CSV table of C-alpha atoms (C1' of nucleotides) in Angstrom, one decimal:
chain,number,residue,atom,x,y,z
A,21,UNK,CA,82.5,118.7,-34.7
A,22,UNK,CA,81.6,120.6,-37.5
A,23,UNK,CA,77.9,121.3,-37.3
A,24,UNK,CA,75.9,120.7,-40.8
A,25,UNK,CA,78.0,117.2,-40.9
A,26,UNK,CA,76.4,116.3,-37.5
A,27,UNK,CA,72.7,117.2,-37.8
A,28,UNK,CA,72.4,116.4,-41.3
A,29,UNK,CA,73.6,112.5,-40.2
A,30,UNK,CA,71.9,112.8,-37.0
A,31,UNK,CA,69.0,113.6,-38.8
A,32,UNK,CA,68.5,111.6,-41.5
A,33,UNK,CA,69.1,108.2,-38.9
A,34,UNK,CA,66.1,109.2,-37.4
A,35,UNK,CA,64.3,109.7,-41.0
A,36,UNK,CA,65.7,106.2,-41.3
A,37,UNK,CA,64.4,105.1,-38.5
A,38,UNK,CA,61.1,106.7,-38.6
A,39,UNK,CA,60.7,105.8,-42.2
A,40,UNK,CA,61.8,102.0,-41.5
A,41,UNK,CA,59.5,101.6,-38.8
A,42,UNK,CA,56.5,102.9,-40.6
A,43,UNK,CA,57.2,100.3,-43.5
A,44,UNK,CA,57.9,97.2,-41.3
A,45,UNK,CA,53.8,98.0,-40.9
A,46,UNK,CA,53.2,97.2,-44.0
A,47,UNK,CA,56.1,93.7,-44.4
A,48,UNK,CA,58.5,96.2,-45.9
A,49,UNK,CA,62.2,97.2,-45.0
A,50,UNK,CA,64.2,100.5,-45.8
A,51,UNK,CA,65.4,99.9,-49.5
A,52,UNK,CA,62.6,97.5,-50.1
A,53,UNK,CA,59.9,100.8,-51.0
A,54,UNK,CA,62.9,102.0,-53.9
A,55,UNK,CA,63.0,98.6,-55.4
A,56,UNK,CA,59.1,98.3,-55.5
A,57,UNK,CA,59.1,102.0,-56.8
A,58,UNK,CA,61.0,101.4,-60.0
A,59,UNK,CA,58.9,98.5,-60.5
A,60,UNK,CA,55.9,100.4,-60.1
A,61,UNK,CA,56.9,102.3,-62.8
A,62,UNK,CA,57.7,100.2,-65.0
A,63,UNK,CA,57.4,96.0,-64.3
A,64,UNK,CA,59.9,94.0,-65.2
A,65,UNK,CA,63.0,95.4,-65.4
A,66,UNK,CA,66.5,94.2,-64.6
A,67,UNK,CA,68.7,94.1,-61.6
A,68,UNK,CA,70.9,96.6,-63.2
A,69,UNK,CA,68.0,98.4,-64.4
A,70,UNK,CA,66.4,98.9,-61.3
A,71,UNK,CA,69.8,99.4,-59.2
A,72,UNK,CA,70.6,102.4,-61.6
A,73,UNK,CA,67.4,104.2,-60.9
A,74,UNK,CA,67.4,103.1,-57.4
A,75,UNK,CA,71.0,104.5,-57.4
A,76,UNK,CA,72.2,101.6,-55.7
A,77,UNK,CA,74.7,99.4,-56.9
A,78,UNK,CA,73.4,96.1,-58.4
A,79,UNK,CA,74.3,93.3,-55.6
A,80,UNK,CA,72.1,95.6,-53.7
A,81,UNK,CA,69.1,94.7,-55.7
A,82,UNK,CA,70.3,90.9,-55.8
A,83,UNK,CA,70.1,90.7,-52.2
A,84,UNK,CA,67.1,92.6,-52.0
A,85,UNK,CA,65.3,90.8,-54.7
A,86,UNK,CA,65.9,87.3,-53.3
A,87,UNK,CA,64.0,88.6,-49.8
A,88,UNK,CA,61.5,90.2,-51.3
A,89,UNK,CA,60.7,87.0,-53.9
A,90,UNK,CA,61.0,85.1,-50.6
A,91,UNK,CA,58.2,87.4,-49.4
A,92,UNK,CA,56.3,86.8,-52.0
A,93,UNK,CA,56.3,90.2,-53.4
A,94,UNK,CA,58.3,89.9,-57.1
A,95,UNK,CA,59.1,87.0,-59.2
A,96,UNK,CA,62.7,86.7,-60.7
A,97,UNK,CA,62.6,85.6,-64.6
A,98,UNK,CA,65.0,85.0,-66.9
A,99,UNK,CA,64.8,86.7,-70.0
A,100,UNK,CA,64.0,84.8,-73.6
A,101,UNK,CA,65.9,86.9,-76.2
A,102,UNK,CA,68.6,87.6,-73.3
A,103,UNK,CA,69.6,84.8,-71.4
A,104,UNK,CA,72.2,86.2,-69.4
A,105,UNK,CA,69.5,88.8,-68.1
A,106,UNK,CA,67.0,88.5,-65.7
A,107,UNK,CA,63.4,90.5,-65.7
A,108,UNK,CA,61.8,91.2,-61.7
A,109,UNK,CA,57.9,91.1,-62.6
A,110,UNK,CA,55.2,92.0,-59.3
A,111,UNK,CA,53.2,90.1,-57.8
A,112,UNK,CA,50.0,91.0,-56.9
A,113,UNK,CA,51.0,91.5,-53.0
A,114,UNK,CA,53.7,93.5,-54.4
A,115,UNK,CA,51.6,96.0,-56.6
A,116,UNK,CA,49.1,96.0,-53.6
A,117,UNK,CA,51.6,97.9,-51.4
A,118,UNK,CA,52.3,100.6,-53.9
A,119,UNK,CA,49.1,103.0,-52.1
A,120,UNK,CA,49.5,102.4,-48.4
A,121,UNK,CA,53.9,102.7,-49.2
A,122,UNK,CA,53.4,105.6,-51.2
A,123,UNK,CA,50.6,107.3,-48.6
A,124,UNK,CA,53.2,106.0,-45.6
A,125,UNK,CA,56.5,108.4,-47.2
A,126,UNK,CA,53.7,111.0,-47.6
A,127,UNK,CA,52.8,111.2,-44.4
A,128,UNK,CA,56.5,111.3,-42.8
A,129,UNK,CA,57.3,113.9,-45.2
A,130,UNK,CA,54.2,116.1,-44.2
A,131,UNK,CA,55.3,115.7,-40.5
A,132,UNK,CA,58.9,116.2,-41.0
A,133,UNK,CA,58.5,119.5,-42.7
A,134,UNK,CA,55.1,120.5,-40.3
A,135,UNK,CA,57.1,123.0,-38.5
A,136,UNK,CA,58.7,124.6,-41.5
A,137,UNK,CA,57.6,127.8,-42.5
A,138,UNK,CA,56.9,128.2,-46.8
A,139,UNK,CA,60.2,130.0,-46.7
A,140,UNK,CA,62.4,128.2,-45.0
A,141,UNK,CA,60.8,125.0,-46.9
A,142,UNK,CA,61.7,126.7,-49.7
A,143,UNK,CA,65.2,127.6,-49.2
A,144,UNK,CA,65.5,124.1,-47.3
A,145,UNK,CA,65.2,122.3,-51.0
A,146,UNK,CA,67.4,124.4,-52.6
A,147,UNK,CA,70.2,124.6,-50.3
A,148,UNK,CA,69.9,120.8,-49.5
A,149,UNK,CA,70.7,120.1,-53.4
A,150,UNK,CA,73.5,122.7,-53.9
A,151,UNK,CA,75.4,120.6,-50.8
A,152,UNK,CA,74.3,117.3,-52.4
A,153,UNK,CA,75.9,118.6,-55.9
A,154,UNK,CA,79.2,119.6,-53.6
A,155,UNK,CA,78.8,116.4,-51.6
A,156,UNK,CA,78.9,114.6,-55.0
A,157,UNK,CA,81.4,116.2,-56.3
A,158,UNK,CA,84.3,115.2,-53.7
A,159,UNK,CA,86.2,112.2,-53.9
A,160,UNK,CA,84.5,109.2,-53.4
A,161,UNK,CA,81.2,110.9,-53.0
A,162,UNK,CA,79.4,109.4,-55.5
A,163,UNK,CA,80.5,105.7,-55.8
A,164,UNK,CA,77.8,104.0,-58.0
A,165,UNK,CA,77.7,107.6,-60.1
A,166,UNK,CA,81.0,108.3,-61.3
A,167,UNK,CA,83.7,105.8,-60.2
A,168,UNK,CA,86.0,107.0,-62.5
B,383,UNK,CA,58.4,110.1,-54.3
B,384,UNK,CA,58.7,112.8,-51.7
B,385,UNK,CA,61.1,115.3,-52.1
B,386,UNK,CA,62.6,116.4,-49.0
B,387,UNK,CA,62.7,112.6,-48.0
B,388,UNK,CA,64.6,111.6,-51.0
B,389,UNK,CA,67.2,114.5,-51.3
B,390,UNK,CA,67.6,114.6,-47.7
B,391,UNK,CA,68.5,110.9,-48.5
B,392,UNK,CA,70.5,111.2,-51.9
B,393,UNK,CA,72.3,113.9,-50.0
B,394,UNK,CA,73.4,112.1,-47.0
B,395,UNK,CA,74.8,109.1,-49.2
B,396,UNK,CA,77.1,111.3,-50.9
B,397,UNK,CA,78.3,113.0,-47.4
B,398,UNK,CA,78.8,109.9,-46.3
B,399,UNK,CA,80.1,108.3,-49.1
B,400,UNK,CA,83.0,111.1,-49.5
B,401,UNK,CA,83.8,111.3,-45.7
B,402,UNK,CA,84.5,107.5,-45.8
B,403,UNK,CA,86.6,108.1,-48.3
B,404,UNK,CA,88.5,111.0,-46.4
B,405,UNK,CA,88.6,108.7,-43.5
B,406,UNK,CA,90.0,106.4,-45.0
B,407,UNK,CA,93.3,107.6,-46.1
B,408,UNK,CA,94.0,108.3,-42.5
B,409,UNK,CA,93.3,104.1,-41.7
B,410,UNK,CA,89.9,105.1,-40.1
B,411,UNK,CA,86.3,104.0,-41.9
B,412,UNK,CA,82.8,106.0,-40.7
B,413,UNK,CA,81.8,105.6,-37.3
B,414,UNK,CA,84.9,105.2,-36.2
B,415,UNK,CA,86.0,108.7,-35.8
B,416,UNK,CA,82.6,109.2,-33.6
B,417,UNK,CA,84.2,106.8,-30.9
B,418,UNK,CA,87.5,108.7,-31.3
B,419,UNK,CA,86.0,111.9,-30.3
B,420,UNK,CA,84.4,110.9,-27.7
B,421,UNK,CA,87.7,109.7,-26.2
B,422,UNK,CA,89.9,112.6,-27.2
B,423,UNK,CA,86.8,114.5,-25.0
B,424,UNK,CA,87.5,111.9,-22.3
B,425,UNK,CA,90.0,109.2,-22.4
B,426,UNK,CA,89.3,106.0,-20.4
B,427,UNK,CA,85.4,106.1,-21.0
B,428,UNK,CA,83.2,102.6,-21.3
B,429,UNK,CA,81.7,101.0,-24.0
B,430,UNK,CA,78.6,102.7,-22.8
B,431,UNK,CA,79.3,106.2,-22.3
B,432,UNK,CA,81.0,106.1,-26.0
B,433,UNK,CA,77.8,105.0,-27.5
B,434,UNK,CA,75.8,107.5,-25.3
B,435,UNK,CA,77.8,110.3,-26.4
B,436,UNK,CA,78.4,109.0,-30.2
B,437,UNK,CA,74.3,108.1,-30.6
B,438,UNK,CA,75.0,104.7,-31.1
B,439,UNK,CA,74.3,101.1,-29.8
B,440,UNK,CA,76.6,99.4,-27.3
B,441,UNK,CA,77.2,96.7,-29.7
B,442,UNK,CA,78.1,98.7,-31.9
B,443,UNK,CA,80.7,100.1,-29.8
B,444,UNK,CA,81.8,97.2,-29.1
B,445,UNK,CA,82.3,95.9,-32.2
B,446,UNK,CA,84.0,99.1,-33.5
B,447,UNK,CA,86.4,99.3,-30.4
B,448,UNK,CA,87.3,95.4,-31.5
B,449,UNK,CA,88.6,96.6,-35.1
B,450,UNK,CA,90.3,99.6,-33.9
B,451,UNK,CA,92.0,98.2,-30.9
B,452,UNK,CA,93.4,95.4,-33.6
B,453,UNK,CA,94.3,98.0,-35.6
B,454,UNK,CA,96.3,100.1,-32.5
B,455,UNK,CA,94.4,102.7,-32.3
B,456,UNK,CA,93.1,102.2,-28.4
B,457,UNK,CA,93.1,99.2,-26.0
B,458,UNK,CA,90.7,97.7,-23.3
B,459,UNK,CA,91.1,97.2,-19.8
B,460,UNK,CA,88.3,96.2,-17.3
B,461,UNK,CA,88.1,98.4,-14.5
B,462,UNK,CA,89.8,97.7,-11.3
B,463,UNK,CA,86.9,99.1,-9.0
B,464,UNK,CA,84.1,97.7,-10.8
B,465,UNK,CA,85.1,94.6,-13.1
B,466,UNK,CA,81.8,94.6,-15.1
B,467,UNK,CA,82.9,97.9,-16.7
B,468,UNK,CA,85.2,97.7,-19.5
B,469,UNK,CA,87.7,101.0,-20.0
B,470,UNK,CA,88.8,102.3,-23.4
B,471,UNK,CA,91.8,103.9,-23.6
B,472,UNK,CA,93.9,106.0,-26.3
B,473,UNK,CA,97.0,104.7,-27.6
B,474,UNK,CA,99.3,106.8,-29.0
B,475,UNK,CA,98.2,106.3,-32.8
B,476,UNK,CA,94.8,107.1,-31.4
B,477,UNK,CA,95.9,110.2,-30.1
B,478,UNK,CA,97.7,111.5,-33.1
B,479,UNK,CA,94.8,110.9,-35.4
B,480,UNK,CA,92.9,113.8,-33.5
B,481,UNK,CA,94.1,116.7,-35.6
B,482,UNK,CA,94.4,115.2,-38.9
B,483,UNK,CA,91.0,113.9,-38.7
B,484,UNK,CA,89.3,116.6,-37.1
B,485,UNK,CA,90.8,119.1,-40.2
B,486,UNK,CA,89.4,116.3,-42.6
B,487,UNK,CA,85.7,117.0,-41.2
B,488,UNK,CA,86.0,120.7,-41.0
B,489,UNK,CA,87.6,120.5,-44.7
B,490,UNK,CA,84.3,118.3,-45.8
B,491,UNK,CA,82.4,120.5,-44.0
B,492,UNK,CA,83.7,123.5,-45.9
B,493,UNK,CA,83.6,122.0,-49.8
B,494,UNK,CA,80.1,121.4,-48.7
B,495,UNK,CA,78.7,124.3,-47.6
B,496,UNK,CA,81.0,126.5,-50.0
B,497,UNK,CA,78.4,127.6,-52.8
B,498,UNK,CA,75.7,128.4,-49.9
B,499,UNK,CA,74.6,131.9,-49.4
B,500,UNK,CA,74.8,132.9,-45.6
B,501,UNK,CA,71.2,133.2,-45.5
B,502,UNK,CA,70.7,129.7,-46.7
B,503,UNK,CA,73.5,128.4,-44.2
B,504,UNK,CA,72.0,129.8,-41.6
B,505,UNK,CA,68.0,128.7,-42.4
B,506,UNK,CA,69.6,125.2,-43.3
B,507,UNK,CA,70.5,124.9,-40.3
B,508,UNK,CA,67.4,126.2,-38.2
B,509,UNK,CA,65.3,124.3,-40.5
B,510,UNK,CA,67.4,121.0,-40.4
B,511,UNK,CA,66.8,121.5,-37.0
B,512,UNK,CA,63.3,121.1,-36.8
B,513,UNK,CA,63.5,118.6,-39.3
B,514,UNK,CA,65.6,116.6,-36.9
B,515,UNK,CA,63.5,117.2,-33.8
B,516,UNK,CA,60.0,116.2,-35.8
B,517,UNK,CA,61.7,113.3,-37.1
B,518,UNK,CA,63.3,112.5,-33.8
B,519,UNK,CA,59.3,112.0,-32.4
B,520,UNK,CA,57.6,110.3,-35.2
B,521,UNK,CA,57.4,106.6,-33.8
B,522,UNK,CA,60.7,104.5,-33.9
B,523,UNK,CA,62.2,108.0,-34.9
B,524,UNK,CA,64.6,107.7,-32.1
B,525,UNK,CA,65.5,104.5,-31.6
B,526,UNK,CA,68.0,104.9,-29.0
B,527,UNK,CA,66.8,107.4,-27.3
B,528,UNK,CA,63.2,107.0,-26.1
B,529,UNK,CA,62.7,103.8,-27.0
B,530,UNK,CA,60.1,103.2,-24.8
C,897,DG,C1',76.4,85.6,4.4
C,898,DA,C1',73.4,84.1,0.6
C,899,DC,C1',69.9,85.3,-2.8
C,900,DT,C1',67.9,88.3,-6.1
C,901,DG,C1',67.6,91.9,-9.1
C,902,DA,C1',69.8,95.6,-11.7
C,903,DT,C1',73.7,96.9,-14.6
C,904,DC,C1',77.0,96.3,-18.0
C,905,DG,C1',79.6,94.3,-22.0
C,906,DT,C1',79.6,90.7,-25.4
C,907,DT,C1',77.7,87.6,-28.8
C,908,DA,C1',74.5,86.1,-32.3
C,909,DA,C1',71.4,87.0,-35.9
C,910,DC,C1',69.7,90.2,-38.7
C,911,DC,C1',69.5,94.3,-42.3
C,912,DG,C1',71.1,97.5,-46.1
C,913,DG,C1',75.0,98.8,-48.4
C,914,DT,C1',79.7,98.5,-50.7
C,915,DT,C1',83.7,96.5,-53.7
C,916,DA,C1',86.0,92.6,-55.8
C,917,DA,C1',86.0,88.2,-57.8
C,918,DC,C1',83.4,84.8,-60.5
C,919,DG,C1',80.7,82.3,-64.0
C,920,DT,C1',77.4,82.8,-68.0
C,921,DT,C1',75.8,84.4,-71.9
C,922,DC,C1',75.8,87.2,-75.9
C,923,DG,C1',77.8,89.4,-80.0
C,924,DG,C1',81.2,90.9,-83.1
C,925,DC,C1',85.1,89.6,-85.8
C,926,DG,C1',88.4,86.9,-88.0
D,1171,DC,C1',82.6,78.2,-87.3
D,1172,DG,C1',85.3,79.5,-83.4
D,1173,DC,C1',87.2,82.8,-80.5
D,1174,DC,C1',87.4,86.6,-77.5
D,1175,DG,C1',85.8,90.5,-75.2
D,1176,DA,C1',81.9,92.9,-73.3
D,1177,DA,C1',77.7,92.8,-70.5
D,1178,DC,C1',75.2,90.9,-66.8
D,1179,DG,C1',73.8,88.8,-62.4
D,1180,DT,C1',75.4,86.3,-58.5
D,1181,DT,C1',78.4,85.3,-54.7
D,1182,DA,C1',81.7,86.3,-51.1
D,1183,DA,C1',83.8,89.2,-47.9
D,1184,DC,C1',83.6,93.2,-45.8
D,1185,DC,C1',81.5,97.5,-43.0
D,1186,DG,C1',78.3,100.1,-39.9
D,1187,DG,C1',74.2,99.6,-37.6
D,1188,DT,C1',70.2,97.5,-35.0
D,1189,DT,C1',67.6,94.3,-31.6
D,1190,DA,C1',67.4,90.2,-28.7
D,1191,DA,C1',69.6,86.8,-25.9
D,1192,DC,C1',73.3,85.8,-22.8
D,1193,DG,C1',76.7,85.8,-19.1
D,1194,DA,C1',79.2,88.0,-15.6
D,1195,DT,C1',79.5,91.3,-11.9
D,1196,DC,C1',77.8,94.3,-8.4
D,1197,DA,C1',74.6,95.9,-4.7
D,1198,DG,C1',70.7,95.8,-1.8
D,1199,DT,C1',67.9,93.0,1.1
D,1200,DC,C1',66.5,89.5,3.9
DNA sequence: GACTGATCGTTAACCGGTTAACGTTCGGCG
DNA sequence: CGCCGAACGTTAACCGGTTAACGATCAGTC
């Protein structure tokens, strides 16, 4: 079982986990904070919109979207000039959550790299995003990026 | 957004995403090749020793074993001794996926790793390590594990 | 020997995510 | 003006994974 394959999934389930479990404090599930991010950012985009910085693929953000509205967080909208889009727009409860989300992905990210020393924090970034690029580059490793 | 948190994130999709995709051309999807090993390690094990060993739910074992033993690759048997424990067993085509697939991890594992330095191999693997273990006892970080 | 509690697998109901098929709407072009 | 293709969101059908509820079996005790 080769060995960065294994800890790097074993680790980020329990980033998951951790991270899924801190948010269901505030109302909020895993993909939840990265759809309320990209509105934070900028309210009222689209599905597509949001999916492509969320880098998820668009059912995704339908599916998420439709929760979250039922939770009172976003409103869906359809578009005046386009009618065939369809504009996600806060609501007050969901701009509310952007300090304690934000502060709560802080926080795990403080304790998850406590015991790292500057160096190997360091050298943890950069070798992390030379195996994403390789990652990405295989077949299939980047669905939603570059299908084709 | 935190940086380790996402790109330990983005980075896992894309391992993911292109080990299904490996996996795949041999008629096996993700976790499916977890259960596998565990029986090529020891044939005839139950439900719950696979997910103990794989890191996963019993229901998810179960559910897994379901699709592959419809697809040939093991079958179940209760045990004879003890009729509330359920036996998993190899079939041939579960047996001759061993190599194939094990070569398809080591080959992933390989592409991936292939533009690190041996310094940064070894310090992402020490760090990840820590990573995993502070993760591992942030609250709900381990949910199989110590749940209590 | 019968009850009672622990152990084990399965089922059901979720969640996030994907791809494929679908129905609308827009926009360009004849 | 009408058509036809492109763009967009939704739906449906999967997959892996989780927790909670369930049912069956075993084992210890009275």
């Amino acid at each position: 079982m080769p060995e960065l394959l294994d800890l790097h999934g074993r680790t980020n389930k329990a980033i998951r986990a951790a991270l899924d479990a801190a948010l269901q404090r505030h109302g909020l599930r895993l993909g939840q904070d990265h759809l309320l991010a990209a509105l934070w950012e900028r309210d009222g985009r689209t599905p597509g919109e949001v999916a492509a910085v969320a880098r998820v693929s668009t059912p995704a953000v339908t599916k998420l979207a439709a929760r979250m509205a039922d939770a009172g967080l976003l409103t869906r909208r359809r578009d005046d000039r386009d009618n065939r889009l369809v504009r996600l727009w806060l609501t007050d409860a969901g701009r509310a959550l952007r300090g304690p989300v934000e502060a709560e992905r802080r926080r795990i990210e403080e304790r998850i790299t406590a015991d790292l020393t500057p160096a190997e924090r360091e050298i943890l970034l950069t070798a992390l995003a030379k195996v994403h690029r390789s990652a990405a580059d295989l077949p299939g490793g980047d669905p939603i990026g570059e299908p084709s």
